[in-house]
Short mmCIF file of C-alpha atoms in Angstrom, two decimals:
data_model
loop_
_atom_site.label_atom_id
_atom_site.label_comp_id
_atom_site.label_asym_id
_atom_site.label_seq_id
_atom_site.Cartn_x
_atom_site.Cartn_y
_atom_site.Cartn_z
CA UNK A 1 -135.86 12.47 62.91
CA UNK A 2 -134.28 11.70 59.65
CA UNK A 3 -133.20 15.32 59.20
CA UNK A 4 -131.67 15.25 62.64
CA UNK A 5 -129.55 12.19 61.78
CA UNK A 6 -128.41 13.79 58.52
CA UNK A 7 -127.53 17.06 60.34
CA UNK A 8 -125.52 15.09 62.83
CA UNK A 9 -123.63 13.20 60.14
CA UNK A 10 -122.90 16.45 58.24
CA UNK A 11 -121.68 18.20 61.39
CA UNK A 12 -119.45 15.23 62.21
CA UNK A 13 -118.02 15.27 58.73
CA UNK A 14 -117.30 18.93 58.96
CA UNK A 15 -115.54 18.64 62.41
CA UNK A 16 -113.55 15.68 61.09
CA UNK A 17 -112.46 17.57 57.99
CA UNK A 18 -111.40 20.60 60.01
CA UNK A 19 -109.52 18.46 62.50
CA UNK A 20 -107.74 16.58 59.78
CA UNK A 21 -106.86 19.89 58.01
CA UNK A 22 -105.53 21.34 61.28
CA UNK A 23 -103.30 18.25 61.81
CA UNK A 24 -102.01 17.89 58.26
CA UNK A 25 -101.68 21.53 57.24
CA UNK A 26 -101.11 23.00 60.65
CA UNK A 27 -103.78 25.52 60.47
CA UNK A 28 -104.95 27.54 63.58
CA UNK A 29 -105.17 26.29 66.27
CA UNK A 30 -102.53 23.55 65.58
CA UNK A 31 -99.71 25.24 67.43
CA UNK A 32 -101.92 26.16 70.34
CA UNK A 33 -103.12 22.58 70.72
CA UNK A 34 -99.63 21.16 70.25
CA UNK A 35 -98.25 23.46 72.92
CA UNK A 36 -101.03 22.39 75.30
CA UNK A 37 -100.29 18.74 74.62
CA UNK A 38 -96.60 19.37 75.45
CA UNK A 39 -97.51 21.15 78.69
CA UNK A 40 -99.83 18.23 79.71
CA UNK A 41 -97.18 15.69 78.92
CA UNK A 42 -94.64 17.69 80.76
CA UNK A 43 -96.81 17.87 83.78
CA UNK A 44 -97.18 14.02 83.65
CA UNK A 45 -93.47 13.83 83.53
CA UNK A 46 -93.11 16.13 86.48
CA UNK A 47 -94.79 13.52 88.80
CA UNK A 48 -92.01 11.10 87.70
CA UNK A 49 -89.13 13.39 88.05
CA UNK A 50 -89.87 14.19 91.62
CA UNK A 51 -89.70 10.53 92.48
CA UNK A 52 -86.05 10.25 91.33
CA UNK A 53 -84.45 7.60 93.53
CA UNK A 54 -82.40 9.04 96.42
CA UNK A 55 -79.40 6.85 95.44
CA UNK A 56 -78.75 9.13 92.56
CA UNK A 57 -77.96 12.03 94.83
CA UNK A 58 -75.42 10.05 96.73
CA UNK A 59 -73.35 8.83 93.76
CA UNK A 60 -69.67 9.77 94.07
CA UNK A 61 -69.12 11.47 90.64
CA UNK A 62 -65.36 11.51 90.98
CA UNK A 63 -65.28 7.75 91.45
CA UNK A 64 -66.98 7.35 87.97
CA UNK A 65 -64.39 9.51 86.18
CA UNK A 66 -61.37 7.37 85.52
CA UNK A 67 -59.29 10.37 84.32
CA UNK A 68 -56.94 12.06 86.78
CA UNK A 69 -54.47 13.65 84.37
CA UNK A 70 -54.14 14.99 80.89
CA UNK A 71 -52.10 11.88 79.88
CA UNK A 72 -54.86 9.59 81.10
CA UNK A 73 -57.33 11.62 79.02
CA UNK A 74 -55.29 11.16 76.01
CA UNK A 75 -55.00 7.42 76.67
CA UNK A 76 -58.82 7.26 76.94
CA UNK A 77 -59.19 8.96 73.61
CA UNK A 78 -56.69 6.51 72.00
CA UNK A 79 -58.51 3.60 73.49
CA UNK A 80 -61.79 4.79 72.14
CA UNK A 81 -60.43 5.34 68.68
CA UNK A 82 -58.78 1.86 68.66
CA UNK A 83 -61.99 0.16 69.83
CA UNK A 84 -64.08 1.79 67.10
CA UNK A 85 -61.76 1.43 64.12
CA UNK A 86 -59.18 -1.16 65.28
CA UNK A 87 -56.32 1.25 64.51
CA UNK A 88 -54.44 3.88 66.45
CA UNK A 89 -55.50 6.88 64.45
CA UNK A 90 -58.70 8.33 63.09
CA UNK A 91 -59.48 7.33 59.49
CA UNK A 92 -57.83 9.49 56.88
CA UNK A 93 -60.42 8.85 54.04
CA UNK A 94 -62.58 11.39 52.39
CA UNK A 95 -66.35 11.10 51.75
CA UNK A 96 -67.17 8.69 48.85
CA UNK A 97 -69.54 10.94 47.04
CA UNK A 98 -69.56 14.83 46.72
CA UNK A 99 -71.99 16.79 44.57
CA UNK A 100 -71.56 20.52 44.47
CA UNK A 101 -74.27 23.15 44.07
CA UNK A 102 -77.32 20.83 44.08
CA UNK A 103 -80.89 22.05 43.72
CA UNK A 104 -82.95 21.26 46.79
CA UNK A 105 -86.44 22.95 46.71
CA UNK A 106 -87.14 22.30 50.41
CA UNK A 107 -84.32 24.76 51.26
CA UNK A 108 -84.64 27.17 48.32
CA UNK A 109 -86.20 29.79 50.55
CA UNK A 110 -83.30 30.12 52.96
CA UNK A 111 -81.77 33.47 53.24
CA UNK A 112 -78.08 34.17 52.87
CA UNK A 113 -77.74 30.85 51.03
CA UNK A 114 -75.06 30.66 48.29
CA UNK A 115 -75.21 26.97 47.52
CA UNK A 116 -75.83 23.46 48.86
CA UNK A 117 -73.42 20.65 48.46
CA UNK A 118 -74.27 16.99 48.96
CA UNK A 119 -71.75 15.00 50.93
CA UNK A 120 -72.22 11.24 51.16
CA UNK A 121 -70.13 8.52 52.85
CA UNK A 122 -70.82 4.87 52.07
CA UNK A 123 -69.84 2.35 54.75
CA UNK A 124 -70.10 -1.32 55.53
CA UNK A 125 -73.27 -3.35 54.95
CA UNK A 126 -74.66 -0.64 52.46
CA UNK A 127 -75.09 1.81 55.29
CA UNK A 128 -74.56 5.39 54.18
CA UNK A 129 -74.75 8.95 55.57
CA UNK A 130 -75.95 11.80 53.33
CA UNK A 131 -75.41 15.31 54.59
CA UNK A 132 -75.99 18.76 53.11
CA UNK A 133 -73.39 21.56 53.35
CA UNK A 134 -75.05 24.94 53.41
CA UNK A 135 -72.68 27.77 52.17
CA UNK A 136 -73.70 31.28 53.16
CA UNK A 137 -73.38 34.24 50.84
CA UNK A 138 -71.88 36.26 53.70
CA UNK A 139 -69.60 33.93 55.67
CA UNK A 140 -67.77 34.25 58.92
CA UNK A 141 -65.48 31.41 57.90
CA UNK A 142 -66.69 29.02 60.64
CA UNK A 143 -68.76 25.89 60.27
CA UNK A 144 -71.46 24.27 62.42
CA UNK A 145 -72.07 20.55 62.17
CA UNK A 146 -75.67 20.09 62.92
CA UNK A 147 -76.92 16.56 63.88
CA UNK A 148 -80.70 15.95 63.92
CA UNK A 149 -80.75 12.73 66.00
CA UNK A 150 -83.65 10.35 66.15
CA UNK A 151 -86.23 12.90 65.17
CA UNK A 152 -85.91 12.02 61.46
CA UNK A 153 -84.56 13.93 58.52
CA UNK A 154 -82.46 17.07 59.12
CA UNK A 155 -85.20 19.03 57.32
CA UNK A 156 -86.79 19.03 60.80
CA UNK A 157 -83.94 21.14 61.83
CA UNK A 158 -84.48 23.73 59.14
CA UNK A 159 -84.96 26.41 61.77
CA UNK A 160 -81.65 25.62 63.33
CA UNK A 161 -79.88 25.51 59.94
CA UNK A 162 -81.40 28.85 58.87
CA UNK A 163 -80.45 30.52 62.19
CA UNK A 164 -76.79 29.74 61.82
CA UNK A 165 -76.77 30.42 58.07
CA UNK A 166 -78.29 33.93 58.77
CA UNK A 167 -75.48 34.49 61.22
CA UNK A 168 -72.75 33.73 58.67
CA UNK A 169 -72.02 30.08 59.67
CA UNK A 170 -71.59 27.46 57.03
CA UNK A 171 -73.69 24.46 58.16
CA UNK A 172 -73.32 20.77 57.49
CA UNK A 173 -76.47 18.98 58.45
CA UNK A 174 -76.66 15.24 59.27
CA UNK A 175 -79.47 12.82 59.85
CA UNK A 176 -79.08 9.87 62.12
CA UNK A 177 -78.04 6.51 60.46
CA UNK A 178 -80.95 4.83 58.61
CA UNK A 179 -83.18 7.91 58.88
CA UNK A 180 -84.08 10.70 56.42
CA UNK A 181 -82.64 10.27 53.04
CA UNK A 182 -80.17 7.67 54.29
CA UNK A 183 -80.40 4.06 52.99
CA UNK A 184 -82.16 1.27 54.95
CA UNK A 185 -80.33 -1.66 53.46
CA UNK A 186 -81.27 -5.42 53.78
CA UNK A 187 -78.33 -7.28 55.21
CA UNK A 188 -77.59 -10.95 55.79
CA UNK A 189 -77.03 -11.99 59.31
CA UNK A 190 -76.63 -15.31 61.06
CA UNK A 191 -80.32 -14.86 62.03
CA UNK A 192 -81.33 -14.51 58.33
CA UNK A 193 -81.83 -11.37 56.17
CA UNK A 194 -83.10 -8.30 57.98
CA UNK A 195 -83.79 -4.72 56.92
CA UNK A 196 -82.00 -2.12 58.93
CA UNK A 197 -84.71 0.38 59.59
CA UNK A 198 -83.69 1.36 63.08
CA UNK A 199 -80.38 2.17 64.69
CA UNK A 200 -81.30 -0.34 67.38
CA UNK A 201 -80.94 -3.06 64.70
CA UNK A 202 -77.15 -2.31 64.34
CA UNK A 203 -76.60 -4.72 67.30
CA UNK A 204 -77.12 -7.59 64.98
CA UNK A 205 -74.05 -6.61 62.96
CA UNK A 206 -71.73 -6.71 65.92
CA UNK A 207 -68.74 -9.11 65.74
CA UNK A 208 -65.23 -9.52 66.99
CA UNK A 209 -64.02 -7.69 63.84
CA UNK A 210 -66.75 -5.04 63.45
CA UNK A 211 -68.03 -2.37 65.86
CA UNK A 212 -71.20 -0.79 64.47
CA UNK A 213 -70.81 2.21 66.75
CA UNK A 214 -68.09 3.66 64.42
CA UNK A 215 -70.89 4.16 61.81
CA UNK A 216 -72.19 7.01 63.97
CA UNK A 217 -68.95 8.92 63.84
CA UNK A 218 -67.17 7.99 60.59
CA UNK A 219 -69.23 10.41 58.39
CA UNK A 220 -68.05 13.23 60.64
CA UNK A 221 -64.44 12.09 60.45
CA UNK A 222 -64.32 11.86 56.71
CA UNK A 223 -66.18 15.23 56.37
CA UNK A 224 -63.64 16.97 58.53
CA UNK A 225 -60.87 15.37 56.46
CA UNK A 226 -62.47 16.73 53.35
CA UNK A 227 -62.99 20.17 54.85
CA UNK A 228 -59.41 20.29 56.20
CA UNK A 229 -58.12 19.59 52.70
CA UNK A 230 -60.47 21.73 50.52
CA UNK A 231 -61.41 24.70 52.68
CA UNK A 232 -59.77 26.94 55.22
CA UNK A 233 -62.37 27.31 58.10
CA UNK A 234 -61.24 29.04 61.17
CA UNK A 235 -63.12 26.77 63.55
CA UNK A 236 -65.38 23.70 63.62
CA UNK A 237 -68.40 23.74 65.96
CA UNK A 238 -70.97 21.03 66.57
CA UNK A 239 -74.67 21.22 67.62
CA UNK A 240 -76.95 18.21 68.13
CA UNK A 241 -80.41 17.59 69.37
CA UNK A 242 -81.42 14.42 71.39
CA UNK A 243 -79.65 11.51 69.79
CA UNK A 244 -77.68 14.03 67.81
CA UNK A 245 -76.55 15.56 71.11
CA UNK A 246 -75.20 12.11 72.05
CA UNK A 247 -73.34 12.03 68.75
CA UNK A 248 -71.92 15.48 69.35
CA UNK A 249 -71.03 14.56 72.93
CA UNK A 250 -68.92 11.52 71.99
CA UNK A 251 -67.51 12.87 68.74
CA UNK A 252 -66.02 15.92 70.39
CA UNK A 253 -64.35 13.48 72.85
CA UNK A 254 -62.93 11.60 69.85
CA UNK A 255 -61.82 14.41 67.65
CA UNK A 256 -59.97 17.48 69.00
CA UNK A 257 -60.69 19.36 65.78
CA UNK A 258 -64.16 20.24 67.12
CA UNK A 259 -63.42 23.33 69.18
CA UNK A 260 -66.96 24.02 70.45
CA UNK A 261 -69.75 21.47 71.23
CA UNK A 262 -73.37 22.20 72.14
CA UNK A 263 -75.47 19.05 72.85
CA UNK A 264 -79.11 20.02 73.43
CA UNK A 265 -81.51 17.62 75.23
CA UNK A 266 -78.87 14.93 75.24
CA UNK A 267 -78.87 11.92 77.58
CA UNK A 268 -77.95 12.12 81.17
CA UNK A 269 -75.32 9.62 82.56
CA UNK A 270 -76.63 6.09 82.80
CA UNK A 271 -77.13 6.09 86.57
CA UNK A 272 -79.51 8.99 86.25
CA UNK A 273 -81.26 7.64 83.08
CA UNK A 274 -82.04 4.37 84.93
CA UNK A 275 -84.73 6.28 86.80
CA UNK A 276 -86.57 7.11 83.58
CA UNK A 277 -89.09 4.75 81.90
CA UNK A 278 -86.68 4.37 78.97
CA UNK A 279 -83.01 4.13 79.70
CA UNK A 280 -81.82 4.90 76.23
CA UNK A 281 -80.95 3.28 72.76
CA UNK A 282 -78.55 0.78 71.38
CA UNK A 283 -75.73 3.29 71.21
CA UNK A 284 -76.36 5.08 74.54
CA UNK A 285 -76.56 1.82 76.53
CA UNK A 286 -73.58 0.13 74.84
CA UNK A 287 -71.63 -1.57 77.74
CA UNK A 288 -68.29 -1.74 75.92
CA UNK A 289 -68.45 1.97 75.02
CA UNK A 290 -69.36 2.98 78.53
CA UNK A 291 -66.59 0.92 79.95
CA UNK A 292 -64.00 2.71 77.84
CA UNK A 293 -65.52 6.19 78.01
CA UNK A 294 -68.72 6.87 80.02
CA UNK A 295 -70.84 10.00 79.53
CA UNK A 296 -69.10 11.95 82.32
CA UNK A 297 -65.68 11.24 80.90
CA UNK A 298 -67.03 12.25 77.41
CA UNK A 299 -68.11 15.60 78.86
CA UNK A 300 -64.63 16.11 80.24
CA UNK A 301 -62.80 15.04 77.04
CA UNK A 302 -65.02 17.19 74.84
CA UNK A 303 -64.27 20.22 77.05
CA UNK A 304 -60.44 19.79 77.47
CA UNK A 305 -58.04 21.55 75.14
CA UNK A 306 -56.83 24.95 74.01
CA UNK A 307 -59.70 27.10 73.00
CA UNK A 308 -62.16 24.17 73.38
CA UNK A 309 -65.57 24.56 74.86
CA UNK A 310 -68.39 22.15 75.72
CA UNK A 311 -71.77 23.58 76.81
CA UNK A 312 -74.71 21.33 77.50
CA UNK A 313 -78.30 22.69 77.10
CA UNK A 314 -81.09 20.84 78.90
CA UNK A 315 -84.76 21.56 78.55
CA UNK A 316 -86.10 21.90 82.12
CA UNK A 317 -89.68 20.98 81.10
CA UNK A 318 -88.84 18.59 78.29
CA UNK A 319 -91.89 16.53 77.34
CA UNK A 320 -89.83 13.61 75.99
CA UNK A 321 -86.79 12.94 78.23
CA UNK A 322 -83.89 14.15 80.22
CA UNK A 323 -85.82 16.92 81.84
CA UNK A 324 -85.40 18.57 85.26
CA UNK A 325 -82.17 19.86 86.73
CA UNK A 326 -80.34 16.63 87.40
CA UNK A 327 -77.19 17.99 85.69
CA UNK A 328 -76.59 19.70 89.12
CA UNK A 329 -75.48 16.18 90.34
CA UNK A 330 -72.42 16.27 88.09
CA UNK A 331 -71.94 19.81 86.82
CA UNK A 332 -69.56 21.15 89.54
CA UNK A 333 -67.35 17.98 89.43
CA UNK A 334 -66.85 18.34 85.64
CA UNK A 335 -66.10 22.04 85.99
CA UNK A 336 -63.50 21.29 88.75
CA UNK A 337 -61.86 18.60 86.56
CA UNK A 338 -61.56 20.92 83.54
CA UNK A 339 -60.12 23.67 85.78
CA UNK A 340 -57.56 21.14 87.28
CA UNK A 341 -56.45 20.18 83.80
CA UNK A 342 -55.83 24.00 83.02
CA UNK A 343 -57.30 24.09 79.53
CA UNK A 344 -60.76 24.13 78.11
CA UNK A 345 -64.25 25.17 79.26
CA UNK A 346 -67.47 23.34 80.49
CA UNK A 347 -70.83 24.78 81.35
CA UNK A 348 -74.48 23.70 81.53
CA UNK A 349 -77.42 26.00 80.46
CA UNK A 350 -81.00 25.24 81.39
CA UNK A 351 -83.83 26.28 79.01
CA UNK A 352 -87.04 26.88 80.86
CA UNK A 353 -88.89 28.72 78.10
CA UNK A 354 -90.89 25.87 76.56
CA UNK A 355 -92.15 22.31 77.13
CA UNK A 356 -90.82 20.51 74.07
CA UNK A 357 -87.92 18.29 73.02
CA UNK A 358 -86.34 20.78 70.69
CA UNK A 359 -83.76 23.38 70.23
CA UNK A 360 -85.76 26.46 70.96
CA UNK A 361 -85.22 29.96 69.56
CA UNK A 362 -84.07 30.94 72.98
CA UNK A 363 -81.44 28.20 73.08
CA UNK A 364 -80.20 29.10 69.60
CA UNK A 365 -79.49 32.66 70.76
CA UNK A 366 -77.72 31.39 73.89
CA UNK A 367 -75.57 29.08 71.72
CA UNK A 368 -74.73 31.83 69.36
CA UNK A 369 -73.73 34.17 72.12
CA UNK A 370 -71.49 31.40 73.66
CA UNK A 371 -69.87 30.78 70.28
CA UNK A 372 -68.83 34.46 70.24
CA UNK A 373 -67.31 34.49 73.59
CA UNK A 374 -63.62 33.48 73.59
#
């Protein structure tokens, strides 16, 4: 009996060790199990998505878009800029810290990599944004701004960075505020000192004189100012995943210098999101922002303009959020609006090749092909 107990204990230790190793070091069958988990979660989601409330399908999309002319679109853009920065024009500043040709071991194995520059912008309350600019050896003279979103450090987007780098694009990679290598400062508020370790905590900084939402966009503004002054890129593109897709979506509405925008697995409009278990985050639920420019208007504003393009990618079987094909509720209306304005391009692509909340290899190829079509 004693030998049997010892044997059971030893076997348990072995199985635990193997399981731990699989989880930590991603040995076989980590990816098989992870894929199975995503499929199961997606199937659970599928029971929810088919219970989408009928009211969603009856919404008058045109009535939600308070833009009927190019002049009104430009007014919307000006109103948004003024709301964020309390001034009529975008900030003209450069990033506060630039370090060229830094050594980053995590990216040392990238092919077609000439050098990495660190670009940091320090803002109010000790909040900063650190991005890396990846220069290719063989360049096509175009740059992609990649935004990781809420998933953590942009190292998690290494596959995306490498893909564009290999295709000749310079890539500037951003993490969401307060994530990755960005600071998590302790700030004084009327409620006492708090540590900002989540973007949802930014709501405690709001005042009549300060709009925290601007912190999501200002690192991009100053980066483009720097690039405009020190480089000669032909075009600026933007790609974002999840929360990074939201950033890309709104930033292209703000700044016409972004010629092509590819939000992947980004949020649906609020009236569709209200059917999900989680409607969104601090920034995506912000009433004042939505009052000035809602998501549908942002799609339109990011699409409009000479040689501008806005292409959304949704994961049909996304295990996290914003799955399904609910884009069909608004897609045709946005396309009609862009066509009426006579300039720009809007489209939606559905990725049905996986069950994860990611930019898949399939989506990367679709994005690249779209970038090359004029």
